[in-house]
Amino acid sequence: MSSPYHLRFLNMTDKEMTDLRMIEFVNAKSTSRPSSTHGQAPIDDEVYRRTEKRLVRKLDLTLMPMVWILYMFNYLDRNNIASAKLKSFEKDLGLKGNQFNTAVSILNVGYMLMQLPSNMILTRVRPSLYLPFWVCIWSCVSAATAAARSYSDLIVIRFFLGIAEAPFFLGELALRTAILYTGLVLATAFSGLIAAGIFAGMDGVHGHAAWRWLFIIKGVASFGLGIVAAFILPDFPETNTSSSKWLLRDDEQQVAIERMKRDRYSLRLAAADYRMWIFVVMLIANHTAYGFNYFYPSIVKGLNLGSTTITLVLTAPPYLVATVSAMIVAWSSDRMGERGYHICIPMSVAAVGFIISTATLNTAVRYFASFLYIGGCFSANAMVFSWAASTLSQTPEKRAISISIINLLSQLGNIWSPYFFRPGDASRYVLAMSLMIAFALLSVVTCLAMKVSLKRANKKILEEYQEGEDGPTLFPL
């Protein structure tokens, strides 16, 4: 399976269901009528659609908020290290050279190693217990950073933090993906604000540095959330355990089970499609382009706008604006049924921001440029998953494994990008910004290449099916 169970329920509207049924047009074989489940009679197509709408609406109102909060706390814990860098974090742990960069990078190694095994385990256990368990584990591991006394301690903790966070990654529908992405962006904004408050009032409390309290407080909060999540998150619909008992009616469970049958693996088919590899390069480029994320507090500090508290407060506005822009881009993409330009344009804006940041020494202009590259990168990133999901859906199995591969390999961008920010280049980081420009433009190029490829494929589909009663479903561009 390619994603946690909760996102599989949430990721389709009628439009996306139609996109998924491209299977029928491409293969010109099967029908879309749901089969029977657990010996029950097949659901009539019209009843199926009505029940599916009710199911998705119910999950949007009950499950989506919990998942959003989990995702936000996930990134609150992950971003602590960026804020801690502004205090005595490096000095207290004796970090030298690019050791901080390695500490940032190693988390993604653990994430990559654990993601696929975690998804496989998830099919054999109760998700309502499995996912909250990992929330509690990552909370404890993150809080353990407060006890680190050396570089080696930090590396071990960060590696296992990546393993603990592996069960969580995004789904496939642009708007819902973007909604969950707002959790990421807002977490980054609030992380600086929370750190500002802790740094201002808790330095030296009980003999601990403020950055240690930052990890402890956020870790405790996330742990409490994990306990709550165990009572709210449902299990797989066929089990009728946890919140599934009161959340879903019998007909809704049947529809939910039918939809989950789409998540199976087809590695050979996915690997043979060159388009999947274009998406891999596209998302690696996107992830590399927002490699500034862990270093943004240091970038703002280099603008010399005030104290550490003011610096952390000023890290929030660009991410708050990015939250709004990401939602607008996602809404526009779903409304227009277009993906490519909704990635190209934001990434082009990000490239302009990087160029401005590299080309000028003016403080106000460089701060303004950060609004461009932060908003651009985060607005585009959510679109890649939704575009890939609807493009690589010739079979449900292919769709599942393709999304998993794309997400897994995209972590390479998060592994190498921290090394672009060399300590000696602070705080302008000219080399890093130049590389960010290159990868942002690489993302644009891959988007345009994908659009050309899909336009050709759509032309071929139209030529083959132009005599049909119903027009074929085309690849989204």
Short mmCIF file of C-alpha atoms in Angstrom, two decimals:
data_model
loop_
_atom_site.label_atom_id
_atom_site.label_comp_id
_atom_site.label_asym_id
_atom_site.label_seq_id
_atom_site.Cartn_x
_atom_site.Cartn_y
_atom_site.Cartn_z
CA MET A 1 0.00 0.00 0.00
CA SER A 2 1.28 3.46 -0.82
CA SER A 3 -0.07 5.60 1.97
CA PRO A 4 -1.57 5.43 5.44
CA TYR A 5 -5.13 4.16 5.52
CA HIS A 6 -6.67 7.47 6.46
CA LEU A 7 -5.46 9.27 3.36
CA ARG A 8 -6.68 6.52 1.09
CA PHE A 9 -10.23 7.20 2.23
CA LEU A 10 -9.84 10.92 1.81
CA ASN A 11 -8.15 11.18 -1.54
CA MET A 12 -11.00 10.91 -4.09
CA THR A 13 -13.88 13.05 -5.25
CA ASP A 14 -16.16 12.13 -8.15
CA LYS A 15 -13.70 13.84 -10.50
CA GLU A 16 -10.79 11.81 -9.11
CA MET A 17 -12.87 8.63 -9.31
CA THR A 18 -13.38 9.40 -12.99
CA ASP A 19 -9.64 9.92 -13.39
CA LEU A 20 -8.99 6.58 -11.73
CA ARG A 21 -11.34 4.92 -14.20
CA MET A 22 -8.94 5.85 -16.95
CA ILE A 23 -8.05 2.21 -16.40
CA GLU A 24 -11.09 1.31 -18.45
CA PHE A 25 -10.20 3.65 -21.33
CA VAL A 26 -6.53 2.76 -21.47
CA ASN A 27 -7.04 -0.96 -21.20
CA ALA A 28 -10.49 -0.91 -22.93
CA LYS A 29 -11.49 -3.94 -20.95
CA SER A 30 -13.11 -3.65 -17.55
CA THR A 31 -16.11 -1.86 -16.05
CA SER A 32 -16.28 0.41 -13.05
CA ARG A 33 -19.13 -1.37 -11.25
CA PRO A 34 -18.07 -2.33 -7.71
CA SER A 35 -17.94 -6.02 -6.95
CA SER A 36 -19.46 -7.72 -3.96
CA THR A 37 -17.82 -7.51 -0.57
CA HIS A 38 -17.97 -10.17 2.14
CA GLY A 39 -20.73 -11.98 0.26
CA GLN A 40 -22.89 -8.89 -0.13
CA ALA A 41 -24.56 -8.04 -3.42
CA PRO A 42 -22.84 -5.48 -5.66
CA ILE A 43 -23.84 -1.89 -5.00
CA ASP A 44 -25.75 -0.11 -7.73
CA ASP A 45 -23.56 2.52 -9.39
CA GLU A 46 -25.83 5.41 -8.42
CA VAL A 47 -26.14 4.17 -4.85
CA TYR A 48 -22.37 3.70 -4.77
CA ARG A 49 -21.76 7.30 -5.79
CA ARG A 50 -24.23 8.67 -3.25
CA THR A 51 -22.78 6.54 -0.48
CA GLU A 52 -19.24 7.52 -1.46
CA LYS A 53 -20.07 11.21 -1.26
CA ARG A 54 -21.53 10.70 2.20
CA LEU A 55 -18.51 8.64 3.25
CA VAL A 56 -15.99 11.23 2.06
CA ARG A 57 -17.96 14.09 3.63
CA LYS A 58 -18.10 12.27 6.97
CA LEU A 59 -14.37 11.53 6.90
CA ASP A 60 -13.60 15.12 5.91
CA LEU A 61 -15.47 16.39 8.98
CA THR A 62 -14.19 13.83 11.49
CA LEU A 63 -10.94 12.25 10.36
CA MET A 64 -9.33 15.09 8.42
CA PRO A 65 -8.95 17.45 11.43
CA MET A 66 -7.21 14.74 13.47
CA VAL A 67 -4.85 13.87 10.62
CA TRP A 68 -4.14 17.59 10.06
CA ILE A 69 -3.22 18.08 13.72
CA LEU A 70 -0.99 15.00 13.68
CA TYR A 71 0.76 16.25 10.58
CA MET A 72 1.29 19.69 12.09
CA PHE A 73 2.78 18.29 15.30
CA ASN A 74 4.96 15.99 13.23
CA TYR A 75 6.61 19.01 11.64
CA LEU A 76 6.65 21.02 14.85
CA ASP A 77 8.89 18.34 16.33
CA ARG A 78 10.93 18.05 13.16
CA ASN A 79 11.61 21.81 12.94
CA ASN A 80 12.82 22.26 16.52
CA ILE A 81 16.42 21.93 15.41
CA ALA A 82 16.21 24.97 13.12
CA SER A 83 15.12 27.22 15.99
CA ALA A 84 17.56 25.65 18.46
CA LYS A 85 20.44 26.59 16.16
CA LEU A 86 19.90 30.25 17.07
CA LYS A 87 20.70 29.56 20.73
CA SER A 88 23.58 27.61 22.28
CA PHE A 89 22.60 24.34 20.61
CA GLU A 90 25.75 23.92 18.51
CA LYS A 91 28.05 25.12 21.28
CA ASP A 92 26.51 22.87 23.94
CA LEU A 93 26.83 19.78 21.75
CA GLY A 94 30.25 20.72 20.40
CA LEU A 95 29.15 20.77 16.77
CA LYS A 96 31.78 21.80 14.26
CA GLY A 97 31.92 22.31 10.50
CA ASN A 98 29.01 20.66 8.71
CA GLN A 99 27.98 18.45 11.62
CA PHE A 100 24.73 20.40 12.02
CA ASN A 101 24.02 19.77 8.32
CA THR A 102 24.56 16.05 8.85
CA ALA A 103 22.18 16.08 11.82
CA VAL A 104 19.52 17.64 9.59
CA SER A 105 20.17 15.20 6.75
CA ILE A 106 20.29 11.94 8.75
CA LEU A 107 16.62 12.18 9.70
CA ASN A 108 15.66 11.58 6.08
CA VAL A 109 17.85 8.48 5.88
CA GLY A 110 15.88 6.90 8.71
CA TYR A 111 12.66 8.04 7.05
CA MET A 112 13.56 6.37 3.74
CA LEU A 113 14.61 3.11 5.38
CA MET A 114 11.42 2.76 7.41
CA GLN A 115 8.71 4.08 5.10
CA LEU A 116 8.00 1.00 2.98
CA PRO A 117 8.34 -1.51 5.86
CA SER A 118 6.00 0.66 7.91
CA ASN A 119 3.37 0.71 5.17
CA MET A 120 3.58 -3.08 4.90
CA ILE A 121 3.21 -3.49 8.66
CA LEU A 122 0.21 -1.18 8.62
CA THR A 123 -1.80 -3.69 6.57
CA ARG A 124 -1.41 -6.32 9.29
CA VAL A 125 -2.16 -4.35 12.44
CA ARG A 126 -4.80 -1.98 13.80
CA PRO A 127 -4.04 1.49 12.40
CA SER A 128 -5.92 3.15 15.28
CA LEU A 129 -3.21 1.80 17.59
CA TYR A 130 -0.25 1.63 15.20
CA LEU A 131 -0.20 5.29 14.15
CA PRO A 132 -0.76 6.76 17.65
CA PHE A 133 1.98 4.40 18.86
CA TRP A 134 4.42 6.02 16.44
CA VAL A 135 3.20 9.49 17.41
CA CYS A 136 4.12 8.68 21.00
CA ILE A 137 7.45 7.19 19.93
CA TRP A 138 8.47 10.18 17.82
CA SER A 139 7.44 12.48 20.70
CA CYS A 140 9.72 10.61 23.10
CA VAL A 141 12.58 10.50 20.61
CA SER A 142 12.25 14.21 19.85
CA ALA A 143 12.11 15.08 23.54
CA ALA A 144 15.22 12.93 24.06
CA THR A 145 17.16 15.54 22.07
CA ALA A 146 17.09 17.59 25.27
CA ALA A 147 19.31 14.95 26.87
CA ALA A 148 21.90 14.95 24.07
CA ARG A 149 25.41 15.86 25.18
CA SER A 150 27.44 15.28 22.03
CA TYR A 151 27.34 15.10 18.25
CA SER A 152 27.06 11.31 18.31
CA ASP A 153 24.05 11.52 20.66
CA LEU A 154 22.37 13.94 18.28
CA ILE A 155 22.98 11.78 15.19
CA VAL A 156 21.51 8.68 16.83
CA ILE A 157 18.45 10.58 18.02
CA ARG A 158 17.83 12.23 14.65
CA PHE A 159 18.19 8.93 12.80
CA PHE A 160 15.59 7.23 14.99
CA LEU A 161 13.36 10.30 14.78
CA GLY A 162 13.26 9.76 11.01
CA ILE A 163 12.30 6.12 11.54
CA ALA A 164 9.54 7.11 13.96
CA GLU A 165 8.09 9.68 11.54
CA ALA A 166 8.08 7.36 8.52
CA PRO A 167 4.42 6.23 8.72
CA PHE A 168 3.21 9.70 7.74
CA PHE A 169 3.21 11.11 4.24
CA LEU A 170 0.72 12.78 1.92
CA GLY A 171 -2.11 11.50 -0.20
CA GLU A 172 -3.19 12.18 -3.74
CA LEU A 173 -6.01 14.71 -4.19
CA ALA A 174 -4.63 18.21 -4.67
CA LEU A 175 -6.97 20.14 -2.38
CA ARG A 176 -6.84 17.68 0.53
CA THR A 177 -3.11 17.25 0.06
CA ALA A 178 -2.76 21.02 0.22
CA ILE A 179 -4.92 21.18 3.35
CA LEU A 180 -2.61 18.70 5.05
CA TYR A 181 0.35 20.65 3.68
CA THR A 182 -0.93 23.71 5.52
CA GLY A 183 -0.18 21.72 8.66
CA LEU A 184 3.44 21.52 7.53
CA VAL A 185 3.67 25.20 6.62
CA LEU A 186 1.83 26.44 9.71
CA ALA A 187 3.96 24.17 11.89
CA THR A 188 7.04 25.89 10.50
CA ALA A 189 5.51 29.30 11.19
CA PHE A 190 4.34 28.43 14.70
CA SER A 191 7.59 26.65 15.48
CA GLY A 192 9.42 29.96 15.42
CA LEU A 193 6.75 31.71 17.49
CA ILE A 194 6.70 28.94 20.11
CA ALA A 195 10.49 28.91 20.23
CA ALA A 196 10.51 32.69 20.71
CA GLY A 197 8.31 32.36 23.79
CA ILE A 198 10.31 29.48 25.26
CA PHE A 199 13.67 31.14 24.58
CA ALA A 200 12.49 34.39 26.15
CA GLY A 201 11.20 32.89 29.38
CA MET A 202 12.80 29.52 30.11
CA ASP A 203 16.53 29.87 29.56
CA GLY A 204 18.26 28.45 32.61
CA VAL A 205 15.08 27.15 34.28
CA HIS A 206 16.06 24.17 36.48
CA GLY A 207 19.54 24.50 35.05
CA HIS A 208 18.57 23.65 31.47
CA ALA A 209 19.23 25.72 28.37
CA ALA A 210 16.15 27.10 26.61
CA TRP A 211 16.67 24.95 23.53
CA ARG A 212 16.41 21.82 25.70
CA TRP A 213 13.03 23.01 27.02
CA LEU A 214 11.93 23.53 23.43
CA PHE A 215 12.33 19.82 22.67
CA ILE A 216 10.82 18.73 26.00
CA ILE A 217 7.68 20.88 25.81
CA LYS A 218 6.85 20.05 22.21
CA GLY A 219 7.58 16.38 22.80
CA VAL A 220 5.19 16.23 25.75
CA ALA A 221 2.47 17.98 23.73
CA SER A 222 2.85 15.53 20.83
CA PHE A 223 2.76 12.57 23.21
CA GLY A 224 -0.55 13.75 24.63
CA LEU A 225 -1.91 14.09 21.11
CA GLY A 226 -0.88 10.51 20.36
CA ILE A 227 -2.96 9.27 23.28
CA VAL A 228 -5.99 11.23 22.06
CA ALA A 229 -5.52 9.95 18.49
CA ALA A 230 -5.85 6.33 19.66
CA PHE A 231 -9.50 7.03 20.54
CA ILE A 232 -10.35 8.94 17.34
CA LEU A 233 -8.56 7.27 14.41
CA PRO A 234 -10.52 4.37 12.87
CA ASP A 235 -9.22 0.99 11.81
CA PHE A 236 -9.71 -0.56 8.40
CA PRO A 237 -13.45 -0.55 7.59
CA GLU A 238 -13.86 -4.32 7.45
CA THR A 239 -12.73 -4.71 11.09
CA ASN A 240 -15.51 -2.61 12.66
CA THR A 241 -13.25 -1.71 15.58
CA SER A 242 -12.18 1.57 17.18
CA SER A 243 -14.08 4.62 15.90
CA SER A 244 -15.18 2.67 12.81
CA LYS A 245 -17.95 1.21 14.99
CA TRP A 246 -19.71 4.55 15.34
CA LEU A 247 -18.28 6.46 12.37
CA LEU A 248 -19.39 4.30 9.42
CA ARG A 249 -22.72 2.73 8.52
CA ASP A 250 -22.81 -0.74 6.91
CA ASP A 251 -23.19 0.61 3.37
CA GLU A 252 -20.40 3.13 3.95
CA GLN A 253 -18.13 0.34 5.21
CA GLN A 254 -18.85 -1.65 2.06
CA VAL A 255 -17.94 1.30 -0.15
CA ALA A 256 -14.81 2.01 1.91
CA ILE A 257 -13.69 -1.62 1.56
CA GLU A 258 -14.28 -1.51 -2.19
CA ARG A 259 -12.16 1.62 -2.54
CA MET A 260 -9.29 0.13 -0.54
CA LYS A 261 -9.07 -2.80 -2.97
CA ARG A 262 -7.37 -0.35 -5.31
CA ASP A 263 -4.22 -0.23 -3.13
CA ARG A 264 -1.95 -3.10 -4.25
CA TYR A 265 1.56 -3.26 -5.59
CA SER A 266 2.67 -3.58 -9.23
CA LEU A 267 6.37 -2.76 -9.14
CA ARG A 268 7.29 -3.92 -12.64
CA LEU A 269 4.56 -1.90 -14.33
CA ALA A 270 5.45 1.23 -12.36
CA ALA A 271 9.20 0.98 -12.95
CA ALA A 272 8.72 0.55 -16.71
CA ASP A 273 6.83 3.85 -17.07
CA TYR A 274 9.25 6.68 -17.83
CA ARG A 275 6.69 9.20 -16.61
CA MET A 276 7.06 7.92 -13.06
CA TRP A 277 10.77 8.70 -13.21
CA ILE A 278 10.04 12.22 -14.45
CA PHE A 279 7.85 12.68 -11.41
CA VAL A 280 10.66 11.34 -9.23
CA VAL A 281 13.07 13.94 -10.62
CA MET A 282 10.38 16.63 -10.31
CA LEU A 283 9.77 15.98 -6.62
CA ILE A 284 13.47 15.56 -5.83
CA ALA A 285 13.99 18.98 -7.40
CA ASN A 286 11.13 20.43 -5.34
CA HIS A 287 12.42 18.97 -2.09
CA THR A 288 15.92 20.17 -2.84
CA ALA A 289 14.63 23.65 -3.63
CA TYR A 290 13.11 24.00 -0.19
CA GLY A 291 16.29 22.84 1.51
CA PHE A 292 16.40 26.33 3.02
CA ASN A 293 13.71 25.28 5.50
CA TYR A 294 16.01 24.18 8.33
CA PHE A 295 18.23 27.21 7.78
CA TYR A 296 15.63 29.92 7.41
CA PRO A 297 15.92 31.15 11.04
CA SER A 298 19.67 31.53 10.44
CA ILE A 299 18.98 33.38 7.18
CA VAL A 300 16.66 35.81 8.98
CA LYS A 301 19.18 36.21 11.80
CA GLY A 302 21.73 37.28 9.20
CA LEU A 303 19.45 40.17 8.21
CA ASN A 304 20.23 41.73 11.63
CA LEU A 305 16.65 42.78 12.25
CA GLY A 306 16.86 42.47 16.03
CA SER A 307 17.16 40.02 18.91
CA THR A 308 16.72 36.26 18.75
CA THR A 309 13.08 36.68 19.78
CA ILE A 310 12.40 39.16 16.98
CA THR A 311 14.23 36.91 14.52
CA LEU A 312 12.05 33.93 15.40
CA VAL A 313 8.87 36.01 15.21
CA LEU A 314 9.87 37.25 11.75
CA THR A 315 10.25 33.68 10.49
CA ALA A 316 6.48 33.21 10.75
CA PRO A 317 4.95 35.69 8.22
CA PRO A 318 6.38 34.10 5.04
CA TYR A 319 5.02 30.69 6.07
CA LEU A 320 1.62 32.13 6.97
CA VAL A 321 1.42 33.74 3.52
CA ALA A 322 2.60 30.45 1.99
CA THR A 323 -0.29 28.66 3.71
CA VAL A 324 -2.80 30.93 1.98
CA SER A 325 -1.05 30.73 -1.39
CA ALA A 326 -0.87 26.92 -1.22
CA MET A 327 -4.62 26.71 -0.63
CA ILE A 328 -5.36 29.11 -3.48
CA VAL A 329 -3.13 27.21 -5.90
CA ALA A 330 -4.65 23.86 -4.89
CA TRP A 331 -8.20 25.18 -5.20
CA SER A 332 -7.43 26.63 -8.61
CA SER A 333 -5.79 23.38 -9.73
CA ASP A 334 -8.78 21.26 -8.74
CA ARG A 335 -11.27 23.73 -10.19
CA MET A 336 -9.47 24.00 -13.53
CA GLY A 337 -8.41 20.34 -13.66
CA GLU A 338 -4.85 21.47 -14.43
CA ARG A 339 -1.63 20.47 -12.68
CA GLY A 340 1.49 21.36 -14.66
CA TYR A 341 1.23 25.16 -14.71
CA HIS A 342 0.16 25.08 -11.06
CA ILE A 343 3.61 23.64 -10.37
CA CYS A 344 5.60 25.57 -12.99
CA ILE A 345 4.38 29.04 -11.99
CA PRO A 346 4.95 28.73 -8.22
CA MET A 347 8.39 27.20 -8.80
CA SER A 348 9.23 30.03 -11.19
CA VAL A 349 8.20 32.49 -8.49
CA ALA A 350 10.45 30.63 -6.07
CA ALA A 351 13.35 30.85 -8.53
CA VAL A 352 12.82 34.62 -8.76
CA GLY A 353 12.94 34.80 -4.97
CA PHE A 354 16.21 32.88 -4.86
CA ILE A 355 17.68 35.11 -7.57
CA ILE A 356 16.73 38.29 -5.70
CA SER A 357 18.14 36.92 -2.46
CA THR A 358 21.43 36.14 -4.17
CA ALA A 359 21.70 39.37 -6.16
CA THR A 360 21.11 42.01 -3.47
CA LEU A 361 22.39 43.01 -0.04
CA ASN A 362 19.35 45.11 0.78
CA THR A 363 17.80 43.74 3.96
CA ALA A 364 14.16 44.55 3.19
CA VAL A 365 14.40 43.17 -0.34
CA ARG A 366 16.02 39.93 0.85
CA TYR A 367 13.27 39.46 3.43
CA PHE A 368 10.64 40.09 0.75
CA ALA A 369 12.39 37.56 -1.50
CA SER A 370 11.89 34.93 1.17
CA PHE A 371 8.11 35.34 0.80
CA LEU A 372 8.52 34.46 -2.87
CA TYR A 373 10.64 31.35 -2.50
CA ILE A 374 8.82 30.00 0.55
CA GLY A 375 5.38 30.56 -0.96
CA GLY A 376 6.46 29.24 -4.33
CA CYS A 377 8.05 26.02 -3.11
CA PHE A 378 5.31 25.03 -0.70
CA SER A 379 2.49 25.92 -3.11
CA ALA A 380 3.93 23.67 -5.81
CA ASN A 381 4.95 20.66 -3.79
CA ALA A 382 1.47 19.33 -2.98
CA MET A 383 0.53 19.38 -6.66
CA VAL A 384 3.12 16.79 -7.65
CA PHE A 385 1.49 13.92 -5.73
CA SER A 386 -1.97 14.64 -7.11
CA TRP A 387 -0.66 14.93 -10.68
CA ALA A 388 1.33 11.72 -10.38
CA ALA A 389 -1.62 9.84 -8.87
CA SER A 390 -3.99 10.70 -11.70
CA THR A 391 -1.34 10.18 -14.41
CA LEU A 392 0.04 6.84 -13.24
CA SER A 393 -3.32 5.15 -12.69
CA GLN A 394 -3.50 2.75 -15.63
CA THR A 395 -4.03 0.09 -12.97
CA PRO A 396 -4.81 0.66 -9.29
CA GLU A 397 -1.72 -1.36 -8.35
CA LYS A 398 0.52 0.82 -10.47
CA ARG A 399 -0.93 3.96 -8.96
CA ALA A 400 -0.17 2.73 -5.44
CA ILE A 401 3.42 1.66 -5.94
CA SER A 402 4.26 4.67 -8.12
CA ILE A 403 3.22 7.14 -5.42
CA SER A 404 5.22 5.20 -2.86
CA ILE A 405 8.36 5.16 -5.02
CA ILE A 406 8.05 8.85 -5.86
CA ASN A 407 7.68 9.82 -2.22
CA LEU A 408 10.49 7.53 -1.10
CA LEU A 409 13.07 8.67 -3.66
CA SER A 410 12.15 12.33 -3.25
CA GLN A 411 13.75 12.18 0.19
CA LEU A 412 17.11 12.26 -1.57
CA GLY A 413 16.54 15.99 -2.02
CA ASN A 414 16.14 16.36 1.74
CA ILE A 415 19.30 14.34 2.35
CA TRP A 416 21.73 16.31 0.20
CA SER A 417 20.28 19.83 0.34
CA PRO A 418 21.45 20.57 3.92
CA TYR A 419 25.04 20.26 2.73
CA PHE A 420 24.51 23.18 0.34
CA PHE A 421 24.32 25.50 3.34
CA ARG A 422 27.97 25.58 4.34
CA PRO A 423 28.67 27.23 7.72
CA GLY A 424 31.21 29.55 6.15
CA ASP A 425 28.61 30.91 3.74
CA ALA A 426 26.25 32.21 6.45
CA SER A 427 24.14 34.18 6.35
CA ARG A 428 23.63 34.90 2.62
CA TYR A 429 24.40 31.31 1.59
CA VAL A 430 25.15 32.33 -2.00
CA LEU A 431 26.15 28.82 -3.10
CA ALA A 432 23.01 27.28 -1.58
CA MET A 433 20.74 29.92 -3.10
CA SER A 434 22.34 29.41 -6.51
CA LEU A 435 21.70 25.68 -6.28
CA MET A 436 18.13 26.36 -5.15
CA ILE A 437 17.66 28.38 -8.36
CA ALA A 438 18.95 25.47 -10.44
CA PHE A 439 16.67 22.90 -8.80
CA ALA A 440 13.63 25.17 -8.96
CA LEU A 441 14.20 25.57 -12.69
CA LEU A 442 14.76 21.81 -13.02
CA SER A 443 11.31 21.33 -11.52
CA VAL A 444 9.86 23.71 -14.11
CA VAL A 445 11.59 21.85 -16.95
CA THR A 446 10.30 18.46 -15.78
CA CYS A 447 6.76 19.88 -15.55
CA LEU A 448 6.91 21.18 -19.10
CA ALA A 449 8.34 17.86 -20.32
CA MET A 450 5.50 16.00 -18.61
CA LYS A 451 2.88 18.28 -20.16
CA VAL A 452 4.31 17.67 -23.64
CA SER A 453 4.30 13.92 -23.04
CA LEU A 454 0.73 13.88 -21.76
CA LYS A 455 -0.55 16.12 -24.57
CA ARG A 456 0.78 13.57 -27.05
CA ALA A 457 -0.81 10.74 -25.10
CA ASN A 458 -4.15 12.59 -24.98
CA LYS A 459 -4.03 13.16 -28.74
CA LYS A 460 -3.52 9.45 -29.28
CA ILE A 461 -6.40 8.58 -26.92
CA LEU A 462 -8.71 10.98 -28.76
CA GLU A 463 -7.78 9.48 -32.11
CA GLU A 464 -8.52 5.95 -30.88
CA TYR A 465 -11.79 6.73 -29.12
CA GLN A 466 -13.27 9.54 -31.20
CA GLU A 467 -16.09 7.27 -32.44
CA GLY A 468 -17.22 6.25 -28.96
CA GLU A 469 -20.49 7.35 -27.42
CA ASP A 470 -18.77 8.82 -24.40
CA GLY A 471 -15.55 10.77 -24.68
CA PRO A 472 -12.49 9.19 -23.08
CA THR A 473 -11.01 10.43 -19.83
CA LEU A 474 -7.78 12.22 -20.66
CA PHE A 475 -4.62 12.67 -18.65
CA PRO A 476 -4.73 15.87 -16.55
CA LEU A 477 -2.23 18.39 -17.84
#
